[in-house]
Amino acid sequence: MRILAIETSCDETAAAVVEDGINILGNAVASSTAMHEKYGGIVPEVAAREQLKCILPVINEALNEARANYQSIDKLAVTTGPGLIGSLLIGVETAKTLALTLNKPIIPVNHVLAHMYANFVRNKEPVEFPAISLVVSGGHTELYLMKSIKELTWLGGTLDDAAGEAFDKTARLLGFGSLGGLAIQEAAQKYQKTKNNNQIELPRPMLHDKTLNFSFSGLKTAVLREVNKLKETKQLNEVMIQQLSFEVQEAITDVLVAKTINAAEKSNATSILISGGVAANLSLRDKFMKHNSSFTFYAPSVSLCTDNAVYIASYAFFRGNAVDWHSVDAVPDLSVEVLS
Ligand code: KG4
Ligand code: ZN
């Protein structure tokens, strides 16, 4: 089955053609990130206007790459939430129009739940269940138990900022503008840890807490305090920024790994899956891979972690239900707490 999926929940405009939830036939993503750089972050109105301009060219690019056309597609899938209302509407209205005019079934998709299905794309070894799935994106940090590819139960999430948000806010404090987690990762890679250098220790929020919830808002306050101290003593140089970046990355990834392993132990899981933009972080992936535990670890390729439409199609194939196009609506605050 060939699904044409559309994703416009944030500033990306993405379309993909995926066969049977696993084979990528076409994948196109346009981002207006560079444009938001001058405003220091995403401006929803600017994002939506850009998406309106590029939605059809992006769909055409995905179809061309797949050597497909609208007629050769079996079903449509579209992100309906959570996300920015103006952005979601571009994708939803386009998909509904295609469903009506082509007379094809349409599957509404929850963006956050869909992230985890990037783990099933191009995966040669089938995932063994039960699995614990950590979704870490710009707006979400959620843990789920997956009893099967369809059965999800929400176990916990962030009480305040998401892990990606913590990366983004601290990146701004460290002078990386809106370049976010990737800039922190790159600066952290340059940091040379030696015995003599003055280690900055940042807190590991809720590391020893018994719940499966997270809290990252205190981290940015701690970084702000360190930055101000360094500025006062005129020590905020490149080396210190690299050290702070390294510590931010350590603090966030330590908590993510510990909580996920804890969830896996509590649920007697066999596997651990990670997904979402922060799952692209090489230190996070490395910590899971090297962790001394018996769980099989899965992570999507780095390019499938950040927003794209491939995993939207994969989710639609494995867990989605086609509905009447009239009932498909953009829902900016769509709940991600699945309680099965
Ligand atoms: O999933 P995503 O592309 O969009 C949302 O659904 O939010 O995630 C974006 C988030 C941003 O916070 C970005 O800073 C973070 O993923 N991110 C990273 C890395 N690449 C993207 N965080 C840490 N390390 C990275 N390499
Ligand atoms: Zn996302």
Short mmCIF file of C-alpha atoms and ligand atoms in Angstrom, two decimals, residues 7 9-10 111-112 115 135 137-139 276-277 305-308 311, ligand 2:
data_model
loop_
_atom_site.label_atom_id
_atom_site.label_comp_id
_atom_site.label_asym_id
_atom_site.label_seq_id
_atom_site.Cartn_x
_atom_site.Cartn_y
_atom_site.Cartn_z
CA GLU A 7 3.34 17.16 7.51
CA SER A 9 2.89 21.04 12.14
CA CYS A 10 5.74 23.50 12.76
CA HIS A 111 2.47 14.16 15.06
CA VAL A 112 4.00 13.17 18.41
CA HIS A 115 7.54 10.28 15.56
CA VAL A 135 9.74 10.72 22.10
CA SER A 137 11.15 16.75 20.27
CA GLY A 138 11.03 20.54 20.46
CA GLY A 139 7.68 20.55 22.23
CA GLY A 276 11.97 13.03 17.73
CA GLY A 277 14.45 15.78 16.89
CA CYS A 305 14.46 12.05 13.69
CA THR A 306 13.68 15.67 12.84
CA ASP A 307 10.36 16.55 11.24
CA ASN A 308 9.49 14.84 7.95
CA TYR A 311 7.01 8.65 9.77
ZN ZN B 2 8.36 16.67 15.49
#
